[in-house]
Amino acid sequence: MLNYFDIELSDEERLVQRTTREWVDAEAMPIIADCFEQGEFPKRLIPQMAELGLLGASLPKYGAGMPYTAYGLICQELERCDTGLRSFVSVQSSLCMFPLYTFGTEQQQERYLPKMVKGELIGCFGLTEPDHGSDPGGMETRAERDGDGWVLNGTKMWITNGSVADLAIIWARTPDGIRGFAVDTDTAGFSARDVKHKLSLRASVTSELHLDDVRVPGSALLAGTSGLGSALKCLNEARFGIAWGTVGAAMACLESALEYAKIRPQFGKPIAAFQLTQAKLADMLTAVTQGQLLALQLGRLKESGRLRSAQVSLAKRANAAMALDVARTARTILGGNGISLEHPIFRHMVNLETVLTYEGTHEIHTLVLGQDLTGIAAYH
Ligand code: TGC
Ligand code: FAD
């Protein structure tokens, strides 16, 4: 296990990490390359993830109520296998269970959360639209009053878990501003179509959602939501998981490159014996370690209630870029073999291209930090 600076974890955190890692190695690693090649999310792993307490892990009352660092370590271990696994858990936990718990009524929580913890009910989060990605505040999806209920119309794009979800958290413009709705996906007028021809996140379901006169009862409104800020609050939770998950992907790339370098001979000796290879390994180790320390401090700040959203942006931005850089360097160490799905590096590398973009692009997080430093918002 890559823990160069022996990062300080509690016994509970170590146990969570070990348990997740052992499960990932036994159940997920052997099938993930095939799933990626076939373009399938391994749905059969959902009950096992639920059994291990990986869904809604940090949620009090309904979930396991684990410390945030333990949730981060879960993300790290899942993404060490594949970004698709971590994405599934991020969406279910941070983008669906979190808003239900934070903004939902007790009735909504009782209806959905116990089943979501058990993996019996899958959620998706619909914020992005075909014409509004980085700028969700411009969304066109509308919810209009209809007696006691609401009618929703619009299209959501690039939605993880979309076509396998039983529940969609939909963000829509209402006369009172942007609000969130818990929409059962079997409601008339709701449909999901998978995005095809993806070269990244192939072991993950990504869909386009269509809401065509979807009538929902008044009880579907997430009553505590008010404005875009509510949706962005959920993103902070998921971005926290990404800051950790990307460390796992980078670790996997470094470990794979190191193993390969030691057994691949050229010019009569293992390529690990060349100084240029060692420099790459040293740079990767340094980058992964810095990312790990950043993620750990993020966890500690979150646990003490001192974490600011700009700090989450900094960590998401830095660690996604770090992991992609590590993946590209690790790929070079494998030479031609580096492009094969028989090794995990290229798969991680193309997945990380998505991670650089979703949950706020690298550029958007640059501007978040620019705003935090200068007090001037440069997005508009
Ligand atoms: P702006 O006027 O700045 O903000 C609107 C309100 O929100 C507040 N706010 C935040 N609150 C909590 N957390 C944050 N991170 C927040 N950022 C802003 C802000 O204070 C304001 O509050 P109030 O009370 O004044 O109304 O909004 P803007 O329209 O100028 O946009 C700002 C910007 C660009 C940073 C924001 O739109 C943004 O973050 N854009 C990126 C969109 C994004 O990240 N989309 C992700 C979609 S979900 C996804 O990708 C899931 S992938 C899942 C997986 O598979 O893992
Ligand atoms: P755009 O916003 O069109 O950006 C294109 C380029 O322009 C980027 O480089 C961007 O940084 C740049 N740009 C935009 N605005 C500015 C600016 N002001 N200044 C400088 N540069 C700018 N969304 C969900 O709601 N739920 C999900 O579950 C979900 N899952 C996803 C899964 C996958 C596999 C992918 C690929 C995406 C997913 N997304 C999801 C959507 C994701 O959040 C968006 O792709 C992302 O927010 C960027 O939006 P966009 O693709 O429309 O790009």
XYZ file of C-alpha atoms and ligand atoms in Angstrom:
489
model
C 0.000 0.000 0.000
C 1.354 3.430 -0.962
C 1.574 5.435 2.241
C 5.029 6.945 1.999
C 4.620 9.436 4.813
C 2.671 7.015 6.988
C -0.381 9.298 7.045
C -2.027 9.207 10.425
C -5.273 7.315 10.392
C -7.440 6.159 13.263
C -8.071 2.450 13.813
C -11.579 2.879 12.364
C -10.225 4.597 9.243
C -7.601 1.895 8.743
C -10.253 -0.796 9.098
C -12.545 0.907 6.560
C -9.666 1.304 4.126
C -8.479 -2.300 4.528
C -11.973 -3.744 4.226
C -12.726 -1.703 1.091
C -9.352 -2.531 -0.430
C -9.700 -6.262 0.181
C -13.169 -6.257 -1.340
C -12.014 -4.220 -4.351
C -9.078 -6.577 -4.946
C -11.214 -9.712 -4.633
C -14.408 -8.697 -6.409
C -13.942 -5.618 -8.561
C -10.372 -5.742 -9.910
C -10.827 -9.111 -11.686
C -13.817 -7.906 -13.744
C -13.236 -4.204 -14.288
C -11.231 -4.307 -17.538
C -13.923 -6.487 -19.143
C -16.664 -4.152 -17.941
C -14.750 -1.197 -19.373
C -14.255 -3.002 -22.692
C -17.933 -3.997 -22.884
C -19.060 -0.516 -21.805
C -20.984 -1.906 -18.808
C -21.298 -0.802 -15.224
C -20.927 -3.879 -12.934
C -24.390 -3.653 -11.372
C -23.898 -6.968 -9.588
C -21.415 -5.278 -7.241
C -24.062 -2.911 -5.839
C -25.443 -5.266 -3.133
C -21.898 -6.050 -1.989
C -20.999 -2.366 -1.762
C -24.163 -1.828 0.263
C -23.322 -4.754 2.542
C -19.924 -3.161 3.260
C -21.600 0.141 4.190
C -20.100 2.032 1.234
C -23.375 3.768 0.269
C -24.117 6.913 2.238
C -21.134 5.980 4.406
C -20.785 9.342 6.157
C -24.516 10.002 6.527
C -25.745 10.042 10.130
C -28.862 8.109 11.150
C -29.508 6.355 7.817
C -25.922 5.609 6.713
C -22.956 4.264 8.664
C -22.128 7.772 9.992
C -18.413 7.269 9.287
C -15.951 10.146 9.679
C -15.382 12.041 6.410
C -11.814 10.781 6.122
C -13.140 7.216 6.136
C -15.532 8.173 3.312
C -12.545 9.685 1.482
C -10.570 6.475 1.899
C -13.500 4.514 0.463
C -13.410 6.799 -2.602
C -9.647 6.351 -2.855
C -9.879 2.563 -2.765
C -12.777 2.410 -5.241
C -11.056 4.695 -7.733
C -7.835 2.696 -7.376
C -9.926 0.145 -9.290
C -11.877 2.430 -11.628
C -13.378 5.922 -11.633
C -16.726 4.364 -12.593
C -17.023 2.609 -9.227
C -16.214 5.776 -7.294
C -18.568 7.785 -9.478
C -21.419 5.399 -8.706
C -20.834 5.776 -4.972
C -20.306 9.562 -5.211
C -23.590 10.044 -7.024
C -25.575 7.720 -4.783
C -24.083 9.095 -1.548
C -23.064 12.710 -2.085
C -25.397 13.818 -4.845
C -28.593 11.940 -3.945
C -28.607 10.800 -0.322
C -26.972 14.020 0.873
C -29.619 16.363 -0.648
C -32.432 14.128 0.602
C -30.933 14.213 4.086
C -30.082 17.930 3.980
C -33.029 19.443 2.114
C -35.719 16.734 2.205
C -38.673 16.243 4.500
C -38.725 13.419 7.024
C -41.257 11.681 4.795
C -38.876 11.833 1.801
C -35.985 10.617 3.933
C -37.957 7.652 5.309
C -39.201 6.779 1.855
C -35.861 6.771 0.046
C -32.833 6.641 2.347
C -33.173 3.182 3.955
C -33.490 1.595 0.501
C -30.642 3.690 -0.891
C -28.291 2.547 1.876
C -29.121 -1.059 0.941
C -28.568 -0.377 -2.772
C -32.184 -1.364 -3.460
C -32.907 2.093 -4.844
C -30.458 3.876 -7.135
C -30.270 7.636 -7.545
C -29.015 10.073 -10.150
C -28.424 13.828 -10.027
C -29.664 15.988 -12.892
C -28.073 19.424 -12.943
C -26.202 19.712 -16.264
C -28.162 20.456 -19.442
C -27.120 20.259 -23.098
C -26.622 24.046 -23.231
C -25.709 24.683 -19.569
C -22.739 22.751 -18.168
C -20.290 25.056 -16.427
C -23.085 27.583 -16.058
C -25.944 25.631 -14.440
C -27.447 28.932 -13.297
C -28.673 29.358 -16.886
C -30.713 26.139 -16.758
C -33.863 25.884 -18.879
C -35.590 22.990 -17.101
C -38.771 24.381 -15.546
C -41.113 23.297 -12.804
C -44.542 24.918 -12.869
C -47.260 24.734 -10.257
C -50.141 22.405 -11.120
C -52.716 22.401 -8.330
C -50.990 20.796 -5.324
C -48.194 19.452 -7.491
C -45.678 20.440 -10.133
C -45.090 19.822 -13.841
C -41.483 19.506 -14.965
C -40.162 20.004 -18.497
C -36.577 19.973 -19.721
C -33.526 17.941 -20.670
C -30.559 16.941 -18.526
C -27.296 15.795 -20.103
C -24.360 13.605 -19.039
C -26.169 12.127 -16.055
C -24.292 9.356 -14.212
C -26.547 6.360 -13.331
C -29.352 8.014 -15.381
C -30.915 4.963 -17.019
C -30.429 2.645 -14.023
C -31.788 5.098 -11.473
C -35.095 4.685 -9.644
C -34.921 8.232 -8.365
C -33.650 11.410 -10.018
C -32.770 14.535 -8.067
C -33.777 17.131 -10.643
C -32.838 20.809 -10.432
C -35.363 23.080 -12.109
C -36.280 26.722 -12.376
C -39.463 27.623 -10.459
C -41.163 30.980 -9.824
C -39.161 31.021 -6.543
C -35.811 30.347 -8.222
C -33.928 27.079 -8.693
C -35.219 24.216 -6.527
C -34.534 20.486 -6.260
C -37.141 17.747 -6.822
C -37.105 14.040 -5.991
C -38.584 12.489 -9.125
C -39.393 8.773 -9.376
C -38.051 7.695 -12.748
C -41.140 5.587 -13.503
C -43.290 8.758 -13.563
C -45.038 9.259 -16.917
C -43.103 11.613 -19.191
C -39.682 10.737 -17.702
C -37.236 8.921 -19.973
C -33.497 8.245 -20.044
C -31.301 7.429 -23.016
C -27.712 6.289 -22.596
C -24.836 8.278 -24.071
C -23.056 5.960 -26.517
C -19.528 5.973 -28.023
C -17.833 7.073 -24.782
C -14.053 6.600 -24.699
C -13.915 7.407 -20.974
C -15.914 6.222 -17.942
C -16.930 3.173 -19.959
C -17.663 1.147 -16.799
C -20.232 3.756 -15.774
C -23.725 4.573 -17.008
C -24.056 8.080 -18.474
C -27.438 9.217 -19.771
C -29.541 12.007 -21.153
C -32.757 12.593 -19.204
C -35.946 13.892 -20.800
C -38.724 15.379 -18.723
C -41.795 15.837 -20.842
C -44.737 17.138 -18.785
C -43.634 15.083 -15.769
C -46.304 15.570 -13.082
C -45.105 15.114 -9.526
C -46.922 15.677 -6.246
C -46.105 18.658 -4.025
C -44.286 16.207 -1.747
C -41.609 15.736 -4.452
C -40.171 19.203 -3.819
C -37.019 19.200 -1.708
C -38.456 21.837 0.554
C -35.151 23.019 2.007
C -33.643 23.932 -1.379
C -33.418 27.584 -2.321
C -31.452 28.708 -5.340
C -28.448 27.315 -7.198
C -26.451 27.362 -3.964
C -28.347 24.267 -2.755
C -27.184 22.264 -5.787
C -23.640 23.598 -5.378
C -23.678 22.500 -1.739
C -24.177 18.916 -2.939
C -21.290 19.344 -5.375
C -18.963 20.235 -2.496
C -19.667 16.789 -1.023
C -18.953 14.977 -4.285
C -15.885 17.102 -5.077
C -14.506 16.084 -1.668
C -14.810 12.426 -2.762
C -13.111 13.200 -6.070
C -10.156 14.848 -4.308
C -9.651 11.497 -2.546
C -10.626 9.201 -5.412
C -8.109 10.666 -7.835
C -5.323 9.802 -5.380
C -6.417 6.166 -5.701
C -6.292 6.271 -9.513
C -2.825 7.846 -9.374
C -1.616 5.215 -6.871
C -2.793 2.443 -9.199
C -0.881 3.982 -12.110
C 2.313 4.415 -10.099
C 2.145 0.874 -8.691
C 1.547 -0.604 -12.134
C 4.436 1.366 -13.685
C 6.811 0.441 -10.855
C 5.982 -3.264 -11.117
C 6.485 -3.159 -14.879
C 9.740 -1.191 -14.732
C 11.288 -3.820 -12.458
C 10.592 -6.714 -14.831
C 10.938 -5.138 -18.271
C 14.518 -5.532 -19.596
C 16.022 -3.239 -22.266
C 19.701 -2.781 -23.093
C 20.421 -5.771 -20.863
C 18.852 -4.513 -17.633
C 15.437 -3.717 -16.184
C 14.211 -0.276 -17.302
C 13.871 0.495 -13.553
C 17.672 0.666 -13.492
C 17.764 3.731 -15.775
C 18.001 7.098 -14.101
C 15.328 8.600 -16.368
C 12.837 5.922 -15.263
C 13.749 6.461 -11.621
C 13.228 10.209 -12.024
C 9.726 9.550 -13.378
C 8.980 7.205 -10.466
C 10.301 9.731 -7.941
C 8.211 12.534 -9.473
C 5.090 10.359 -9.461
C 5.642 9.290 -5.861
C 6.042 12.928 -4.845
C 2.875 13.979 -6.676
C 0.796 11.127 -5.238
C 2.082 11.815 -1.732
C 1.275 15.528 -2.002
C -2.216 14.632 -3.247
C -2.691 12.196 -0.377
C -1.628 14.763 2.222
C -3.939 17.365 0.669
C -6.866 14.925 0.740
C -6.131 13.997 4.348
C -6.064 17.629 5.452
C -9.319 18.186 3.564
C -10.847 15.350 5.587
C -9.577 16.727 8.864
C -10.908 20.229 8.062
C -14.298 18.797 7.097
C -14.475 16.790 10.305
C -13.794 19.894 12.351
C -16.413 21.909 10.413
C -13.804 24.343 9.089
C -13.756 23.337 5.427
C -14.567 26.101 2.931
C -15.872 25.372 -0.561
C -12.890 27.150 -2.175
C -10.597 24.660 -0.390
C -12.632 21.800 -1.873
C -12.231 23.404 -5.312
C -8.479 23.686 -4.774
C -8.192 19.998 -3.865
C -10.488 18.737 -6.647
C -8.592 20.813 -9.214
C -5.123 19.907 -7.939
C -5.701 16.183 -7.454
C -7.564 15.589 -10.734
C -4.741 17.320 -12.626
C -2.104 15.487 -10.545
C -3.662 12.081 -11.247
C -3.950 12.730 -14.976
C -0.332 13.827 -15.083
C 0.774 10.738 -13.144
C -1.273 8.498 -15.461
C 0.347 10.022 -18.556
C 3.875 9.605 -17.108
C 3.129 6.057 -15.926
C 1.886 5.251 -19.424
C 5.251 6.175 -20.936
C 7.028 3.679 -18.670
C 5.007 0.852 -20.191
C 5.938 1.883 -23.725
C 3.660 0.169 -26.269
C 2.100 -1.994 -23.559
C 0.910 1.217 -21.941
C -1.906 1.575 -24.449
C -3.324 -1.891 -23.719
C -6.364 -2.587 -21.550
C -4.355 -5.488 -20.119
C -2.743 -2.873 -17.886
C -4.844 -0.432 -15.844
C -3.002 2.789 -16.705
C -4.577 3.813 -19.994
C -8.060 3.056 -18.616
C -7.350 5.325 -15.640
C -5.881 7.954 -17.943
C -8.972 8.224 -20.145
C -11.249 8.121 -17.091
C -9.297 10.992 -15.562
C -9.993 13.089 -18.663
C -13.628 13.043 -17.517
C -12.693 13.747 -13.907
C -10.842 16.855 -15.060
C -14.144 18.027 -16.593
C -17.000 16.903 -14.384
C -17.957 18.348 -11.001
C -16.663 21.685 -12.263
C -14.015 21.808 -14.987
C -10.375 22.533 -14.201
C -10.934 26.039 -15.588
C -14.033 26.689 -13.460
C -12.160 25.714 -10.290
C -9.307 27.991 -11.400
C -11.836 30.824 -11.503
C -13.314 29.826 -8.133
C -9.832 30.194 -6.652
C -9.305 33.419 -8.587
C -12.507 34.771 -7.069
C -11.516 33.597 -3.603
C -8.148 35.349 -3.900
C -9.253 38.591 -5.564
C -12.906 38.928 -4.638
C -13.680 39.292 -8.363
C -15.816 36.672 -10.177
C -14.403 36.202 -13.684
C -16.880 33.567 -14.995
C -19.401 35.968 -16.432
P -22.894 32.178 -7.913
O -23.725 33.414 -8.022
O -21.440 32.317 -7.714
O -23.455 31.245 -6.774
C -24.844 31.026 -6.587
C -25.053 30.807 -5.100
O -24.362 29.604 -4.723
C -23.370 29.914 -3.712
N -22.215 29.043 -4.020
C -21.965 27.938 -3.344
N -22.579 27.379 -2.279
C -22.076 26.219 -1.813
N -20.994 25.620 -2.365
C -20.350 26.145 -3.422
N -19.296 25.506 -3.961
C -20.835 27.350 -3.969
N -20.468 28.141 -5.005
C -21.319 29.176 -5.015
C -23.082 31.381 -3.882
O -22.591 31.928 -2.691
C -24.452 31.922 -4.242
O -25.211 31.992 -3.056
P -26.321 33.148 -2.886
O -26.836 32.926 -1.503
O -25.582 34.422 -3.065
O -27.324 32.903 -3.950
O -23.237 31.272 -9.182
P -22.752 31.385 -10.674
O -23.955 31.147 -11.523
O -21.952 32.621 -10.878
O -21.811 30.107 -10.837
C -20.675 29.903 -10.070
C -19.950 28.628 -10.542
C -19.430 28.797 -11.953
C -18.777 28.421 -9.618
C -20.912 27.432 -10.468
O -21.942 27.542 -11.367
C -20.225 26.098 -10.730
O -19.688 25.503 -9.801
N -20.223 25.564 -11.989
C -19.734 24.235 -12.283
C -20.904 23.306 -12.486
C -20.613 21.923 -12.001
O -19.728 21.660 -11.226
N -21.429 20.971 -12.431
C -21.339 19.647 -11.940
C -22.558 18.842 -12.320
S -22.719 17.337 -11.391
C -21.518 16.347 -11.946
O -20.672 16.680 -12.708
C -21.561 14.998 -11.374
S -20.340 13.947 -11.916
C -20.724 12.723 -10.846
C -19.838 11.578 -10.848
O -20.055 10.690 -11.707
O -18.948 11.504 -9.959
P -18.830 23.539 -21.025
O -19.395 24.197 -19.827
O -19.432 23.821 -22.353
O -17.279 23.873 -21.082
C -16.479 23.680 -22.262
C -15.137 24.334 -22.008
O -15.304 25.732 -21.798
C -14.438 23.798 -20.749
O -13.053 23.745 -20.970
C -14.753 24.865 -19.715
O -13.817 24.915 -18.653
C -14.702 26.129 -20.570
N -15.442 27.222 -19.957
C -16.769 27.310 -19.694
N -17.062 28.452 -19.087
C -15.889 29.126 -18.945
C -15.512 30.357 -18.357
N -16.391 31.165 -17.768
N -14.201 30.719 -18.408
C -13.277 29.903 -18.952
N -13.567 28.704 -19.499
C -14.859 28.314 -19.494
N -23.637 16.424 -14.657
C -24.670 16.224 -13.801
O -25.465 17.121 -13.547
N -24.845 15.002 -13.199
C -24.032 13.959 -13.435
O -24.216 12.877 -12.867
C -22.946 14.133 -14.362
N -22.141 13.074 -14.675
C -21.231 13.223 -15.681
C -20.546 12.086 -16.168
C -19.671 12.207 -17.236
C -18.993 10.984 -17.779
C -19.417 13.482 -17.817
C -18.463 13.633 -18.966
C -20.070 14.594 -17.341
C -20.998 14.480 -16.293
N -21.757 15.584 -15.860
C -22.788 15.408 -14.960
C -21.625 16.866 -16.541
C -20.408 17.673 -16.152
O -20.569 18.234 -14.885
C -20.194 18.753 -17.233
O -19.690 18.079 -18.371
C -19.267 19.846 -16.772
O -19.862 20.615 -15.756
C -18.864 20.776 -17.946
O -19.961 21.178 -18.683
P -19.952 21.029 -20.295
O -19.575 19.626 -20.628
O -21.259 21.528 -20.791
O -18.783 21.954 -20.801
